[in-house]
Amino acid sequence: MDPDALAAAFTEAFRHAPEGVWHAPGRVNLIGEHTDYNDGFVLPFALAQGVSVAAAARSDGVLEVRSRQAPGDAVRAPVAGGPITAEGWPAEHAWAAYPAGVARVLAPYGTGGASLLIDSDLPRGAGLSSSAALECATALALCELSGVHVERPELARLAQRAEHEHVGVPCGLMDQAASLLCRAGSALMLDCRSGLSSHVPFAPGDAGLTLLVVDTRARHSLTAGDYAGRRAECERAAAELGVPALRDVKDLAGALASLRDPVLRRRVQHVVTENHRVEAATGLLRAGAVAELGAMLTASHLSLRDQFEISWPQADTAVEAAMRAGARGGRMVGGGFGGSAIVLAPADRAGDVREAIGAAYAKRSWEPPAFLEAAPSDGARRTR
């Protein structure tokens, strides 16, 4: 996205120039799925693609938002007020709850009203965290417009809180932290309990590998209820096991033996083993053994499919076809029930992998997938 072009579009829409343009990236979670709200570990990296916001301050305490992806009337909401979800906006304006919620969470810190024009080159519903990117770009813009400084780890938690309170999605911290904290050429090892993080070298191209993001074209929505249901199951399992969160389970065999509900046993098995996979993957990357990561990705996918039960046919087909075509490994990413998968493949086999996945889709008469070669990129920043 060209920040100058977005600034010009803002000027046309609002009849005055913006004070700046801010960009926040989407993310791919390399490994560590549904561990974040269990106080566990995740290993995401930022994409080059994301959400940009052109913005200017207002003096009337109102947030006025327009989106180039949702042409039409602007959405206006006072910065002060209760939960956005109670305001009963039309369905076509539901996206505006994300920036408006951020504005209300930040208002006690001293931020005010603003006019925003939003643009994105992330596919919505692809599981690449367009919603968190929108929250983080908005948060940076509002803070800078008002001269308010909030440290980025705290800003990530505020953006997460906005999604909880004003959108109604009980998300973990990973997406917002990745969008704000990631660096080019690295993945972010994040402890979701403490908020502590470290940058882990991740440059698949240097190892002769390509990480493909496969947009499976099966759209998902975390507000549909399945995501919240999985979180509730994890919380119930933790309560039955007498631990603060599933991250605290040390004896997996003992925990599984003490749970009577087979569904809860499956959820616990995924979360505990997935945390171990994150730590193992981090060790592989620090040792420069990027190619060995493939087995971890595939193990994660099988666990998400069979133990956490959130995969979907297009993702399963993409991973299976990629492996037959010579990929090192692959898995579904995101909240589940639709979205994207990732595939780690030798660079010289990436074309074969694409063709194999496309052929498997064509055999089933599915809409063709889209592919993106993912390069670990910088986190949120001002671009103009």
Coordinates of C-alpha atoms in Angstrom, one line a residue:
M1 CA 0.0 0.0 0.0
D2 CA 1.3 3.4 -1.0
P3 CA 1.0 5.8 2.1
D4 CA 1.0 8.8 -0.2
A5 CA -2.0 7.4 -2.2
L6 CA -3.8 6.7 1.1
A7 CA -3.1 10.3 2.3
A8 CA -4.5 11.6 -1.0
A9 CA -7.6 9.5 -0.6
F10 CA -8.0 10.8 3.0
T11 CA -7.9 14.3 1.7
E12 CA -10.6 13.6 -0.9
A13 CA -12.8 11.9 1.7
F14 CA -12.5 14.3 4.6
R15 CA -11.7 17.6 2.7
H16 CA -8.4 18.1 4.6
A17 CA -5.0 16.4 4.7
P18 CA -4.2 13.7 7.3
E19 CA -1.6 14.3 10.0
G20 CA 0.1 11.0 9.2
V21 CA -0.2 7.4 8.0
W22 CA 0.4 4.3 10.2
H23 CA 0.8 0.7 9.2
A24 CA 0.4 -2.5 11.2
P25 CA 1.1 -5.9 9.7
G26 CA -0.9 -9.1 9.7
R27 CA 0.9 -12.1 11.1
V28 CA 1.5 -15.8 10.6
N29 CA 1.8 -17.9 13.7
L30 CA 4.6 -20.3 12.9
I31 CA 3.6 -22.6 15.7
G32 CA 1.7 -22.3 19.0
E33 CA -2.0 -22.4 18.2
H34 CA -4.7 -21.8 20.9
T35 CA -1.9 -21.7 23.5
D36 CA -2.1 -17.9 24.0
Y37 CA -5.3 -17.7 26.0
N38 CA -4.0 -20.7 28.0
D39 CA -1.1 -18.5 29.2
G40 CA 1.3 -20.5 27.0
F41 CA 3.9 -19.8 24.3
V42 CA 3.5 -18.7 20.7
L43 CA 6.0 -18.1 17.8
P44 CA 4.5 -15.7 15.3
F45 CA 6.1 -13.4 12.7
A46 CA 4.8 -10.3 11.0
L47 CA 3.9 -10.2 7.3
A48 CA 4.7 -7.4 4.9
Q49 CA 1.0 -7.1 4.3
G50 CA -1.3 -5.4 6.7
V51 CA -3.6 -2.5 7.5
S52 CA -2.8 1.2 7.0
V53 CA -4.6 4.1 8.6
A54 CA -4.5 7.7 7.5
A55 CA -5.6 9.9 10.4
A56 CA -6.1 13.4 11.7
A57 CA -7.2 14.6 15.1
R58 CA -10.7 16.0 15.8
S59 CA -11.7 18.3 18.6
D60 CA -15.3 17.0 19.0
G61 CA -14.6 13.7 20.8
V62 CA -15.9 11.7 17.9
L63 CA -14.2 8.9 15.9
E64 CA -15.2 9.0 12.3
V65 CA -14.0 6.0 10.3
R66 CA -14.1 5.2 6.6
S67 CA -12.7 2.1 4.9
R68 CA -11.6 1.7 1.3
Q69 CA -12.7 -1.9 1.6
A70 CA -16.2 -0.9 2.7
P71 CA -17.2 2.1 0.6
G72 CA -20.2 4.1 1.6
D73 CA -21.1 6.3 4.5
A74 CA -18.6 7.0 7.3
V75 CA -19.2 5.4 10.7
R76 CA -19.2 7.7 13.7
A77 CA -19.0 7.0 17.4
P78 CA -18.2 9.1 20.4
V79 CA -14.9 8.2 22.0
A80 CA -16.5 8.1 25.4
G81 CA -19.1 5.4 26.1
G82 CA -19.8 1.8 27.0
P83 CA -19.3 -1.4 25.0
I84 CA -19.5 -0.8 21.2
T85 CA -21.2 -4.2 20.8
A86 CA -24.3 -2.7 22.5
E87 CA -24.8 0.0 19.9
G88 CA -26.5 -2.1 17.4
W89 CA -24.7 -1.0 14.3
P90 CA -25.8 -2.6 11.0
A91 CA -23.9 -5.7 10.0
E92 CA -22.1 -4.0 7.2
H93 CA -20.5 -1.7 9.7
A94 CA -19.5 -4.4 12.2
W95 CA -15.8 -3.9 11.2
A96 CA -15.9 -0.4 12.7
A97 CA -16.2 -1.8 16.2
Y98 CA -12.5 -2.6 16.1
P99 CA -11.1 0.9 15.8
A100 CA -14.0 2.4 17.8
G101 CA -13.3 -0.1 20.6
V102 CA -9.6 0.9 20.6
A103 CA -10.5 4.6 20.8
R104 CA -12.7 3.9 23.9
V105 CA -10.1 1.8 25.7
L106 CA -7.4 4.5 25.0
A107 CA -9.5 7.5 25.9
P108 CA -8.6 7.4 29.7
Y109 CA -5.0 7.6 28.6
G110 CA -5.7 11.0 27.0
T111 CA -6.4 10.2 23.4
G112 CA -9.2 12.0 21.7
G113 CA -11.4 12.0 18.6
A114 CA -10.0 11.4 15.1
S115 CA -10.9 10.9 11.5
L116 CA -9.6 7.7 10.0
L117 CA -9.4 6.2 6.5
I118 CA -8.4 2.6 6.5
D119 CA -6.9 0.5 3.7
S120 CA -5.7 -3.1 3.8
D121 CA -4.0 -5.6 1.5
L122 CA -4.7 -8.5 3.8
P123 CA -7.6 -10.8 2.8
R124 CA -10.3 -10.7 5.4
G125 CA -11.3 -14.0 6.9
A126 CA -8.0 -15.7 5.9
G127 CA -6.8 -16.1 9.4
L128 CA -3.9 -13.6 9.0
S129 CA -5.1 -11.3 11.8
S130 CA -6.5 -8.4 9.8
S131 CA -8.5 -7.4 12.9
A132 CA -5.5 -7.1 15.2
A133 CA -3.7 -5.2 12.5
L134 CA -6.6 -2.7 12.3
E135 CA -6.6 -2.4 16.1
C136 CA -2.8 -1.8 16.3
A137 CA -2.6 0.7 13.4
T138 CA -5.5 2.6 15.0
A139 CA -3.9 2.5 18.4
L140 CA -0.6 3.9 17.1
A141 CA -2.4 6.7 15.2
L142 CA -4.5 7.8 18.1
C143 CA -1.6 7.8 20.6
E144 CA 0.7 9.8 18.3
L145 CA -2.1 12.3 17.3
S146 CA -2.7 13.1 21.0
G147 CA 1.0 13.0 22.1
V148 CA 0.3 10.0 24.3
H149 CA 3.1 7.4 24.9
V150 CA 2.2 3.8 25.8
E151 CA 4.9 1.2 25.8
R152 CA 4.2 -1.4 23.0
P153 CA 3.7 -4.4 25.3
E154 CA 1.0 -2.5 27.2
L155 CA -0.5 -1.2 23.9
A156 CA -0.9 -4.8 22.8
R157 CA -2.8 -5.6 25.9
L158 CA -5.0 -2.6 25.5
A159 CA -5.8 -3.6 21.9
Q160 CA -6.6 -7.1 23.2
R161 CA -8.9 -5.6 25.8
A162 CA -10.7 -3.6 23.1
E163 CA -11.5 -6.8 21.2
H164 CA -12.7 -8.5 24.4
E165 CA -14.9 -5.6 25.5
H166 CA -16.1 -4.0 22.3
V167 CA -16.1 -6.8 19.7
G168 CA -17.0 -9.7 21.9
V169 CA -14.1 -12.0 20.9
P170 CA -12.1 -13.5 23.9
C171 CA -8.9 -13.5 21.9
G172 CA -5.4 -14.2 23.3
L173 CA -2.6 -11.7 23.3
M174 CA -0.6 -13.1 20.3
D175 CA -2.0 -11.2 17.4
Q176 CA -1.7 -7.8 18.9
A177 CA 1.8 -8.5 20.3
A178 CA 3.0 -9.8 16.9
S179 CA 1.7 -6.8 15.0
L180 CA 3.4 -4.4 17.4
L181 CA 6.6 -6.2 18.4
C182 CA 7.9 -8.3 15.5
R183 CA 11.0 -7.5 13.6
A184 CA 12.1 -8.3 10.0
G185 CA 14.0 -11.6 9.7
S186 CA 12.7 -12.9 13.0
A187 CA 9.9 -14.7 14.7
L188 CA 8.7 -13.6 18.1
M189 CA 8.9 -16.0 21.0
L190 CA 6.2 -14.7 23.3
D191 CA 5.3 -15.9 26.8
C192 CA 1.6 -15.0 26.9
R193 CA 1.4 -15.0 30.7
S194 CA 4.3 -12.6 31.5
G195 CA 4.2 -10.7 28.2
L196 CA 8.0 -11.2 27.9
S197 CA 9.3 -11.8 24.4
S198 CA 12.4 -12.4 22.5
H199 CA 13.3 -12.3 18.8
V200 CA 14.3 -15.6 17.2
P201 CA 16.2 -15.6 13.9
F202 CA 13.9 -16.9 11.1
A203 CA 14.9 -16.4 7.5
P204 CA 13.7 -19.5 5.5
G205 CA 15.2 -18.1 2.3
D206 CA 18.7 -18.3 3.7
A207 CA 18.2 -22.0 4.2
G208 CA 16.9 -22.6 0.7
L209 CA 13.3 -22.8 1.9
T210 CA 10.1 -21.1 1.1
L211 CA 7.2 -20.6 3.6
L212 CA 4.0 -20.5 1.6
V213 CA 0.8 -19.1 3.1
V214 CA -2.2 -20.9 1.5
D215 CA -5.4 -18.9 1.6
T216 CA -7.8 -21.9 1.6
R217 CA -10.7 -19.6 0.6
A218 CA -12.8 -21.0 3.4
R219 CA -13.7 -17.9 5.4
H220 CA -13.8 -17.9 9.1
S221 CA -15.1 -15.6 11.8
L222 CA -14.0 -15.8 15.4
T223 CA -17.3 -14.2 16.5
A224 CA -19.2 -17.3 15.3
G225 CA -18.9 -19.0 18.7
D226 CA -16.6 -22.0 18.0
Y227 CA -13.5 -20.1 19.1
A228 CA -15.2 -19.0 22.4
G229 CA -16.4 -22.6 22.9
R230 CA -12.8 -23.9 22.7
R231 CA -11.6 -21.3 25.1
A232 CA -14.4 -22.2 27.6
E233 CA -13.5 -25.9 27.3
C234 CA -9.9 -25.1 28.2
E235 CA -10.9 -23.0 31.1
R236 CA -13.2 -25.8 32.4
A237 CA -10.4 -28.3 32.0
A238 CA -8.0 -26.1 34.0
A239 CA -10.5 -25.7 36.7
E240 CA -11.1 -29.4 37.0
L241 CA -7.3 -30.0 37.1
G242 CA -6.9 -27.3 39.8
V243 CA -4.4 -25.2 37.8
P244 CA -4.6 -21.5 36.9
A245 CA -4.3 -22.3 33.2
L246 CA -3.4 -25.3 31.0
R247 CA 0.1 -24.0 30.7
D248 CA 0.6 -25.1 34.3
V249 CA 0.0 -28.8 33.5
K250 CA 3.3 -30.6 34.2
D251 CA 2.2 -34.2 34.3
L252 CA 0.2 -34.8 31.1
A253 CA -0.5 -38.5 31.6
G254 CA -1.8 -37.8 35.1
A255 CA -3.9 -34.9 33.9
L256 CA -5.5 -37.0 31.2
A257 CA -6.2 -39.8 33.6
S258 CA -8.0 -37.5 36.0
L259 CA -10.3 -36.0 33.4
R260 CA -13.5 -38.0 32.8
D261 CA -14.7 -35.9 29.8
P262 CA -13.0 -37.2 26.6
V263 CA -13.4 -33.8 24.9
L264 CA -11.5 -32.1 27.7
R265 CA -8.8 -34.7 27.5
R266 CA -8.3 -34.0 23.8
R267 CA -8.2 -30.2 24.4
V268 CA -5.6 -30.6 27.2
Q269 CA -3.4 -33.0 25.2
H270 CA -3.3 -30.4 22.3
V271 CA -2.4 -27.4 24.5
V272 CA 0.2 -29.1 26.6
T273 CA 2.0 -30.7 23.6
E274 CA 1.7 -27.6 21.5
N275 CA 3.5 -25.6 24.2
H276 CA 6.3 -28.2 24.0
R277 CA 6.4 -27.8 20.2
V278 CA 6.8 -24.1 20.5
E279 CA 9.8 -24.5 22.8
A280 CA 11.3 -27.2 20.5
A281 CA 10.8 -25.0 17.4
T282 CA 12.4 -22.1 19.1
G283 CA 15.4 -24.2 19.8
L284 CA 15.6 -25.4 16.2
L285 CA 15.6 -21.8 14.9
R286 CA 18.2 -20.7 17.3
A287 CA 20.4 -23.6 16.2
G288 CA 19.8 -22.7 12.5
A289 CA 18.0 -25.9 11.8
V290 CA 15.1 -24.3 9.9
A291 CA 14.6 -27.4 7.7
E292 CA 13.8 -29.5 10.7
L293 CA 10.9 -27.3 11.6
G294 CA 8.7 -29.1 9.1
A295 CA 8.0 -32.1 11.3
M296 CA 6.9 -29.7 14.1
L297 CA 4.5 -28.0 11.8
T298 CA 2.9 -31.2 10.7
A299 CA 2.6 -32.5 14.2
S300 CA 0.9 -29.3 15.2
H301 CA -1.6 -29.7 12.3
L302 CA -2.5 -33.3 13.3
S303 CA -3.0 -32.2 16.9
L304 CA -5.2 -29.3 15.8
R305 CA -7.2 -31.6 13.5
D306 CA -7.6 -34.6 15.9
Q307 CA -7.3 -33.2 19.4
F308 CA -8.5 -29.7 19.2
E309 CA -10.8 -30.4 16.3
I310 CA -10.7 -27.0 14.6
S311 CA -9.3 -27.8 11.2
W312 CA -11.4 -27.9 8.0
P313 CA -11.3 -29.9 4.8
Q314 CA -9.5 -27.4 2.6
A315 CA -6.7 -27.0 5.1
D316 CA -6.3 -30.8 5.5
T317 CA -6.2 -31.2 1.8
A318 CA -3.7 -28.5 1.3
V319 CA -1.3 -30.0 3.9
E320 CA -1.7 -33.5 2.6
A321 CA -1.1 -32.4 -1.1
A322 CA 1.9 -30.3 -0.1
M323 CA 3.6 -33.2 1.7
R324 CA 3.1 -35.5 -1.3
A325 CA 4.7 -32.9 -3.5
G326 CA 7.8 -32.7 -1.3
A327 CA 7.1 -30.1 1.3
R328 CA 8.9 -30.4 4.6
G329 CA 5.7 -29.8 6.6
G330 CA 2.6 -27.7 7.0
R331 CA -0.3 -26.9 9.2
M332 CA -3.5 -24.8 9.5
V333 CA -3.0 -21.5 11.2
G334 CA -5.3 -19.1 13.0
G335 CA -8.4 -19.7 15.1
G336 CA -9.6 -22.5 12.9
F337 CA -12.8 -23.4 11.1
G338 CA -11.5 -21.7 8.0
G339 CA -8.7 -19.3 6.9
S340 CA -5.2 -20.2 5.9
A341 CA -2.5 -22.9 6.1
I342 CA 1.3 -22.6 5.9
V343 CA 3.6 -25.0 4.1
L344 CA 7.4 -25.1 4.5
A345 CA 9.0 -26.3 1.3
P346 CA 12.4 -26.4 -0.5
A347 CA 12.5 -23.3 -2.7
D348 CA 13.0 -25.4 -5.8
R349 CA 9.9 -27.4 -5.0
A350 CA 7.6 -24.5 -4.2
G351 CA 6.1 -24.5 -7.7
D352 CA 5.4 -28.2 -7.5
V353 CA 3.7 -27.7 -4.1
R354 CA 1.5 -25.0 -5.5
E355 CA 0.5 -27.1 -8.4
A356 CA -0.3 -30.1 -6.2
I357 CA -2.5 -28.1 -3.9
G358 CA -4.3 -26.5 -6.8
A359 CA -4.9 -29.9 -8.5
A360 CA -6.2 -31.3 -5.2
Y361 CA -8.7 -28.4 -5.0
A362 CA -9.7 -28.7 -8.6
K363 CA -10.4 -32.4 -8.1
R364 CA -13.0 -31.4 -5.4
S365 CA -14.4 -28.5 -7.4
W366 CA -13.3 -26.0 -4.8
E367 CA -12.5 -22.4 -5.4
P368 CA -8.8 -22.2 -6.2
P369 CA -6.5 -21.3 -3.3
A370 CA -4.4 -18.2 -3.2
F371 CA -0.7 -18.3 -2.3
L372 CA 1.6 -15.8 -0.6
E373 CA 5.4 -16.3 0.0
A374 CA 5.7 -15.1 3.6
A375 CA 8.8 -13.0 4.5
P376 CA 9.2 -12.1 8.2
S377 CA 8.8 -8.4 8.3
D378 CA 8.8 -5.4 10.7
G379 CA 6.0 -4.6 13.1
A380 CA 3.7 -1.6 13.3
R381 CA 5.1 1.8 12.4
R382 CA 4.4 5.3 11.0
T383 CA 4.9 5.3 7.2
R384 CA 4.2 9.0 6.4

